[in-house]
């Protein structure tokens, strides 16, 4: 009894420091996010469906260039289960150099489906949902000292989105997938050796979708310059199933375990937004 009470107090303190509870299903699901997080019901929300009629070819979009992504294996990175995703913290000496500001890396994380529904990407292409999606989150380090200061600013964040589909085994993803059993429960963290983060990106960094959007999770700040690569990367079915079944959204102390999967938000309205594309085929001609 006392332990249960202590646990409730711990959870309550935790919520106070991190904001109100939110989930992907049930009463705290995405339809209700805006009750506690008003931006989730506001403008410039993400993800969106990349429908052909929203796309505009922009010949001035340069290939994405990233710096210092090949991390030394001597460096250690924190891998965590935050109850909503698996997250790998990244050092801020990694950055994107091809945008008008320098955007330094903060973390990468994933969205995925479940073992019986393999589709769980957030962005979709003409309604097609991929198996999963990786987000490499960067903040504008020219203007802000850290991600906490940048997260709610209109020019605060730049996220690289990578579609994941089932196919060939991907050795780069295994560099941290293999530690997943060490973070089965919410708030668990472990240190893992760093590796070449560039190997997680698709081969073609010149073909992408670009638009102004938001965090896809509460508090849904409209602070993200999105770059979603056109070409997916592949992971094997076995790798996908490991991701989809290894983790829980619940704390180790809780008696009912809640599986962590299906952690993607539904497409949001595009409003008057256009999606710029760096590639020429498969879009409506500019007129
Ligand atoms: C939103 O929250 C209310 C109050 O908790 C609940 O009755 C309702 O079912 C929730 N909506 C959804 C779509 O879950
Ligand atoms: C990454 O760096 C390591 C040395 O730390 C080097 O051996 C390896 O070839 C580099 N990989 C790439 C793709 O540049
Ligand atoms: C971020 O920078 C602000 C302003 O310099 C500082 O007050 C805050 O403690 C920093 N936050 C973190 C998490 O480092
Ligand atoms: Zn994300």
Short mmCIF file of C-alpha atoms and ligand atoms in Angstrom, two decimals:
data_model
loop_
_atom_site.label_atom_id
_atom_site.label_comp_id
_atom_site.label_asym_id
_atom_site.label_seq_id
_atom_site.Cartn_x
_atom_site.Cartn_y
_atom_site.Cartn_z
CA UNK A 1 0.00 0.00 0.00
CA UNK A 2 2.72 2.44 1.05
CA UNK A 3 4.76 1.48 -1.98
CA UNK A 4 1.80 2.09 -4.27
CA UNK A 5 1.27 5.49 -2.69
CA UNK A 6 4.93 6.34 -3.08
CA UNK A 7 4.75 5.29 -6.69
CA UNK A 8 1.70 7.50 -7.33
CA UNK A 9 3.53 10.44 -5.77
CA UNK A 10 6.57 9.74 -7.95
CA UNK A 11 4.39 9.63 -11.09
CA UNK A 12 2.60 12.82 -10.04
CA UNK A 13 5.92 14.63 -9.55
CA UNK A 14 7.10 13.32 -12.85
CA UNK A 15 3.97 14.65 -14.61
CA UNK A 16 4.39 18.01 -12.95
CA UNK A 17 7.88 18.32 -14.37
CA UNK A 18 7.07 17.03 -17.86
CA UNK A 19 3.47 18.13 -18.48
CA UNK A 20 0.15 16.32 -18.66
CA UNK A 21 -0.09 12.69 -19.65
CA UNK A 22 -0.63 11.93 -23.33
CA UNK A 23 -0.86 8.69 -25.28
CA UNK A 24 -1.67 7.46 -28.78
CA UNK A 25 -4.78 5.55 -27.67
CA UNK A 26 -7.66 5.95 -25.21
CA UNK A 27 -8.91 9.10 -23.46
CA UNK A 28 -5.49 10.81 -23.51
CA UNK A 29 -5.10 10.03 -27.23
CA UNK A 30 -4.45 12.51 -30.02
CA UNK A 31 -8.05 13.78 -30.25
CA UNK A 32 -7.64 15.12 -26.74
CA UNK A 33 -4.05 16.41 -26.91
CA UNK A 34 -5.21 19.98 -27.50
CA UNK A 35 -7.05 20.05 -24.13
CA UNK A 36 -3.70 20.26 -22.35
CA UNK A 37 -1.52 21.30 -25.27
CA UNK A 38 -3.33 24.02 -27.25
CA UNK A 39 -0.77 24.12 -30.10
CA UNK A 40 -1.86 20.57 -31.04
CA UNK A 41 -5.16 22.07 -32.17
CA UNK A 42 -3.51 25.02 -33.92
CA UNK A 43 -1.89 25.82 -37.26
CA UNK A 44 1.13 24.35 -39.10
CA UNK A 45 0.69 20.87 -37.62
CA UNK A 46 2.60 17.74 -38.62
CA UNK A 47 2.65 15.14 -40.01
CA UNK A 48 0.89 15.65 -43.34
CA UNK A 49 0.11 13.50 -46.34
CA UNK A 50 2.36 14.42 -49.27
CA UNK A 51 -0.36 14.53 -51.91
CA UNK A 52 0.75 15.21 -55.46
CA UNK A 53 -1.38 18.36 -55.70
CA UNK A 54 0.44 19.93 -52.70
CA UNK A 55 3.88 19.48 -54.24
CA UNK A 56 5.85 22.23 -55.99
CA UNK A 57 9.23 21.59 -57.57
CA UNK A 58 11.86 24.04 -56.31
CA UNK A 59 15.10 23.87 -58.32
CA UNK A 60 16.89 25.93 -55.63
CA UNK A 61 16.67 23.26 -52.93
CA UNK A 62 20.24 22.01 -52.47
CA UNK A 63 21.19 18.46 -51.42
CA UNK A 64 21.18 18.04 -47.65
CA UNK A 65 24.66 18.18 -46.18
CA UNK A 66 25.48 16.98 -42.67
CA UNK A 67 28.75 17.35 -40.77
CA UNK A 68 30.44 15.23 -38.09
CA UNK A 69 27.83 12.48 -38.40
CA UNK A 70 30.53 9.79 -38.34
CA UNK A 71 30.92 9.53 -34.58
CA UNK A 72 33.84 7.78 -32.96
CA UNK A 73 33.10 4.45 -31.29
CA UNK A 74 35.00 5.84 -28.30
CA UNK A 75 32.11 8.21 -27.71
CA UNK A 76 29.09 6.97 -25.68
CA UNK A 77 25.50 7.89 -26.50
CA UNK A 78 22.46 7.63 -24.23
CA UNK A 79 19.68 5.40 -25.53
CA UNK A 80 16.37 5.83 -23.73
CA UNK A 81 12.76 4.69 -23.67
CA UNK A 82 10.72 7.84 -22.93
CA UNK A 83 7.39 5.98 -22.95
CA UNK A 84 6.53 7.36 -26.40
CA UNK A 85 9.51 6.24 -28.45
CA UNK A 86 13.07 4.96 -28.37
CA UNK A 87 15.44 7.91 -28.40
CA UNK A 88 19.17 8.20 -29.05
CA UNK A 89 20.73 11.45 -27.77
CA UNK A 90 23.17 13.06 -30.20
CA UNK A 91 26.12 15.40 -29.59
CA UNK A 92 25.70 18.99 -30.82
CA UNK A 93 28.94 18.90 -32.83
CA UNK A 94 26.85 17.01 -35.43
CA UNK A 95 25.02 19.53 -37.61
CA UNK A 96 23.23 20.31 -40.87
CA UNK A 97 25.29 22.73 -42.98
CA UNK A 98 23.00 23.21 -46.00
CA UNK A 99 20.26 25.33 -44.39
CA UNK A 100 20.29 29.13 -43.91
CA UNK A 101 21.28 28.61 -40.25
CA UNK A 102 23.42 26.00 -38.57
CA UNK A 103 21.15 23.35 -37.04
CA UNK A 104 22.91 21.19 -34.45
CA UNK A 105 21.77 17.69 -33.59
CA UNK A 106 19.96 16.86 -30.34
CA UNK A 107 18.41 13.40 -30.68
CA UNK A 108 16.89 10.88 -33.03
CA UNK A 109 13.84 8.73 -32.41
CA UNK A 110 11.33 6.53 -34.23
CA UNK A 111 7.68 6.03 -35.01
CA UNK A 112 6.48 2.57 -36.00
CA UNK A 113 3.54 0.21 -36.40
CA UNK A 114 2.75 -2.95 -34.47
CA UNK A 115 3.63 -6.60 -35.07
CA UNK A 116 0.27 -7.25 -36.74
CA UNK A 117 0.07 -3.89 -38.54
CA UNK A 118 3.47 -3.17 -40.01
CA UNK A 119 2.66 0.41 -41.07
CA UNK A 120 3.54 3.25 -38.70
CA UNK A 121 5.23 6.16 -40.49
CA UNK A 122 3.89 9.63 -39.66
CA UNK A 123 4.23 11.30 -43.05
CA UNK A 124 2.53 9.49 -45.89
CA UNK A 125 2.83 9.79 -49.67
CA UNK A 126 -0.54 9.94 -51.46
CA UNK A 127 -1.98 8.02 -48.52
CA UNK A 128 0.74 5.36 -48.49
CA UNK A 129 2.05 4.73 -44.98
CA UNK A 130 5.51 3.24 -44.62
CA UNK A 131 6.51 0.69 -41.95
CA UNK A 132 8.19 3.34 -39.80
CA UNK A 133 9.85 6.74 -39.73
CA UNK A 134 13.01 8.09 -38.12
CA UNK A 135 13.30 11.71 -36.99
CA UNK A 136 16.73 13.29 -36.52
CA UNK A 137 16.01 16.42 -34.49
CA UNK A 138 18.27 19.50 -34.76
CA UNK A 139 18.00 22.99 -33.24
CA UNK A 140 19.05 26.37 -34.62
CA UNK A 141 22.34 26.82 -32.79
CA UNK A 142 23.09 30.14 -34.55
CA UNK A 143 20.20 31.70 -32.62
CA UNK A 144 19.59 29.54 -29.53
CA UNK A 145 21.94 28.06 -26.91
CA UNK A 146 20.15 24.70 -26.59
CA UNK A 147 17.11 22.75 -27.73
CA UNK A 148 14.97 23.81 -24.74
CA UNK A 149 15.30 27.45 -25.81
CA UNK A 150 14.70 26.61 -29.50
CA UNK A 151 11.80 24.15 -29.26
CA UNK A 152 8.99 26.74 -29.27
CA UNK A 153 10.56 29.27 -31.67
CA UNK A 154 9.29 29.53 -35.26
CA UNK A 155 12.81 28.99 -36.62
CA UNK A 156 13.91 26.78 -33.73
CA UNK A 157 14.08 23.24 -35.13
CA UNK A 158 14.99 21.33 -38.28
CA UNK A 159 14.06 17.66 -38.45
CA UNK A 160 15.29 15.13 -40.99
CA UNK A 161 12.60 12.50 -41.60
CA UNK A 162 13.48 9.09 -43.01
CA UNK A 163 10.87 6.58 -44.17
CA UNK A 164 11.58 3.00 -43.14
CA UNK A 165 10.35 0.04 -45.14
CA UNK A 166 10.71 -3.70 -44.68
CA UNK A 167 13.37 -5.26 -46.87
CA UNK A 168 17.09 -5.89 -46.57
CA UNK A 169 18.69 -6.26 -43.15
CA UNK A 170 20.23 -2.92 -42.09
CA UNK A 171 23.50 -3.27 -40.13
CA UNK A 172 23.56 0.44 -39.17
CA UNK A 173 20.27 0.18 -37.28
CA UNK A 174 21.52 -2.89 -35.43
CA UNK A 175 24.23 -0.73 -33.82
CA UNK A 176 21.61 0.34 -31.30
CA UNK A 177 18.66 -2.01 -31.91
CA UNK A 178 20.75 -4.71 -30.25
CA UNK A 179 20.60 -2.81 -26.93
CA UNK A 180 16.81 -2.47 -26.95
CA UNK A 181 16.30 -5.12 -24.25
CA UNK A 182 18.15 -2.83 -21.82
CA UNK A 183 15.44 -0.16 -22.10
CA UNK A 184 12.25 -2.24 -22.13
CA UNK A 185 10.42 0.05 -19.72
CA UNK A 186 9.62 3.74 -19.67
CA UNK A 187 12.36 6.06 -18.38
CA UNK A 188 15.06 3.39 -18.67
CA UNK A 189 18.35 4.58 -20.18
CA UNK A 190 21.61 2.93 -21.17
CA UNK A 191 24.91 4.05 -22.67
CA UNK A 192 25.81 2.62 -26.08
CA UNK A 193 28.94 3.08 -28.21
CA UNK A 194 28.53 5.76 -30.88
CA UNK A 195 28.71 4.87 -34.58
CA UNK A 196 28.35 6.41 -38.02
CA UNK A 197 24.92 8.10 -37.83
CA UNK A 198 25.20 8.95 -41.55
CA UNK A 199 24.67 5.25 -42.29
CA UNK A 200 21.09 5.57 -40.93
CA UNK A 201 20.22 8.06 -43.69
CA UNK A 202 19.17 7.06 -47.22
CA UNK A 203 21.86 7.14 -49.92
CA UNK A 204 20.21 10.03 -51.77
CA UNK A 205 20.17 13.22 -49.71
CA UNK A 206 19.25 15.35 -52.73
CA UNK A 207 15.64 14.17 -53.05
CA UNK A 208 13.31 15.39 -50.34
CA UNK A 209 10.03 17.03 -49.31
CA UNK A 210 10.33 20.38 -47.50
CA UNK A 211 7.61 22.21 -45.55
CA UNK A 212 6.92 24.21 -42.38
CA UNK A 213 5.34 22.12 -39.65
CA UNK A 214 5.39 21.12 -36.01
CA UNK A 215 6.47 18.60 -33.42
CA UNK A 216 4.26 15.54 -34.02
CA UNK A 217 3.91 15.01 -30.26
CA UNK A 218 2.70 17.32 -27.47
CA UNK A 219 3.29 20.21 -27.04
CA UNK A 220 3.09 20.28 -30.90
CA UNK A 221 4.96 23.60 -31.24
CA UNK A 222 4.91 24.87 -34.86
CA UNK A 223 8.68 25.20 -34.82
CA UNK A 224 9.91 22.61 -37.31
CA UNK A 225 11.46 23.07 -40.73
CA UNK A 226 10.76 19.60 -42.13
CA UNK A 227 12.95 17.71 -44.58
CA UNK A 228 11.57 14.26 -45.35
CA UNK A 229 13.73 12.22 -47.70
CA UNK A 230 11.95 10.73 -50.68
CA UNK A 231 13.77 7.38 -50.63
CA UNK A 232 13.14 5.03 -47.71
CA UNK A 233 15.78 2.99 -45.94
CA UNK A 234 15.10 -0.67 -45.29
CA UNK A 235 15.29 -2.81 -42.18
CA UNK A 236 14.53 -6.53 -42.15
CA UNK A 237 11.20 -7.91 -40.94
CA UNK A 238 13.06 -9.42 -38.00
CA UNK A 239 14.54 -6.01 -37.10
CA UNK A 240 11.12 -4.37 -37.41
CA UNK A 241 9.48 -7.00 -35.21
CA UNK A 242 12.23 -6.56 -32.61
CA UNK A 243 11.47 -2.82 -32.50
CA UNK A 244 7.70 -3.37 -32.46
CA UNK A 245 7.72 -5.93 -29.63
CA UNK A 246 10.70 -5.07 -27.39
CA UNK A 247 9.41 -1.97 -25.62
CA UNK A 248 6.72 -0.94 -23.15
CA UNK A 249 5.10 2.47 -22.70
CA UNK A 250 4.65 1.65 -19.00
CA UNK A 251 7.08 1.89 -16.07
CA UNK A 252 8.83 -1.25 -14.80
CA UNK A 253 6.99 -0.87 -11.46
CA UNK A 254 3.51 -0.89 -13.02
CA UNK A 255 1.55 -4.14 -12.78
CA UNK A 256 -0.08 -3.79 -16.21
CA UNK A 257 2.37 -3.55 -19.07
CA UNK A 258 1.43 -1.36 -22.01
CA UNK A 259 3.21 -2.24 -25.26
CA UNK A 260 4.95 0.62 -27.06
CA UNK A 261 3.91 0.53 -30.72
CA UNK A 262 1.60 2.31 -33.15
CA UNK A 263 3.21 5.55 -31.93
CA UNK A 264 2.34 7.73 -34.91
CA UNK A 265 0.07 10.76 -35.24
CA UNK A 266 -2.58 10.94 -37.97
CA UNK A 267 -2.07 13.31 -40.93
CA UNK A 268 -2.95 16.93 -40.17
CA UNK A 269 -4.59 19.38 -42.55
CA UNK A 270 -2.25 21.08 -45.01
CA UNK A 271 -4.27 24.35 -44.93
CA UNK A 272 -2.61 26.74 -47.34
CA UNK A 273 0.75 25.10 -47.08
CA UNK A 274 2.67 23.90 -50.11
CA UNK A 275 5.28 21.19 -49.94
CA UNK A 276 8.42 22.06 -51.86
CA UNK A 277 10.16 19.14 -53.52
CA UNK A 278 13.75 19.00 -54.69
CA UNK A 279 13.03 16.39 -57.35
CA UNK A 280 11.34 16.96 -60.66
CA UNK A 281 9.18 13.96 -61.48
CA UNK A 282 5.90 12.98 -59.81
CA UNK A 283 4.60 16.49 -59.16
CA UNK A 284 2.20 18.90 -60.75
CA UNK A 285 3.97 21.36 -63.07
CA UNK A 286 4.32 24.92 -61.76
CA UNK A 287 1.82 27.19 -63.58
C1 LIG B 1 -11.44 12.82 -24.54
O1 LIG B 1 -11.50 12.94 -23.13
C2 LIG B 1 -12.81 12.82 -22.62
C3 LIG B 1 -12.74 13.16 -21.14
O2 LIG B 1 -11.71 12.44 -20.50
C4 LIG B 1 -13.32 11.41 -22.87
O3 LIG B 1 -14.64 11.25 -22.38
C5 LIG B 1 -13.31 11.16 -24.38
O4 LIG B 1 -13.66 9.82 -24.64
C6 LIG B 1 -11.95 11.44 -24.98
N1 LIG B 1 -11.98 11.37 -26.41
C7 LIG B 1 -11.44 10.39 -27.10
C8 LIG B 1 -11.59 10.47 -28.59
O5 LIG B 1 -10.79 9.48 -26.58
C1 LIG B 2 34.07 6.76 -39.91
O1 LIG B 2 35.19 6.96 -39.06
C2 LIG B 2 35.98 5.81 -38.83
C3 LIG B 2 37.11 6.18 -37.88
O2 LIG B 2 36.57 6.68 -36.70
C4 LIG B 2 36.56 5.30 -40.15
O3 LIG B 2 37.27 4.10 -39.94
C5 LIG B 2 35.42 5.05 -41.13
O4 LIG B 2 35.96 4.71 -42.39
C6 LIG B 2 34.54 6.28 -41.27
N1 LIG B 2 33.40 5.95 -42.11
C7 LIG B 2 33.02 6.69 -43.14
C8 LIG B 2 31.87 6.18 -43.92
O5 LIG B 2 33.59 7.72 -43.46
C1 LIG B 3 19.38 26.36 -22.06
O1 LIG B 3 19.85 27.70 -22.12
C2 LIG B 3 19.22 28.56 -21.18
C3 LIG B 3 19.68 29.99 -21.48
O2 LIG B 3 21.09 30.05 -21.59
C4 LIG B 3 19.56 28.10 -19.77
O3 LIG B 3 18.93 28.94 -18.82
C5 LIG B 3 19.05 26.66 -19.60
O4 LIG B 3 19.44 26.15 -18.32
C6 LIG B 3 19.61 25.76 -20.68
N1 LIG B 3 18.92 24.48 -20.60
C7 LIG B 3 19.58 23.32 -20.67
C8 LIG B 3 18.75 22.10 -20.58
O5 LIG B 3 20.79 23.25 -20.83
ZN1 LIG B 4 9.11 12.12 -34.21
#
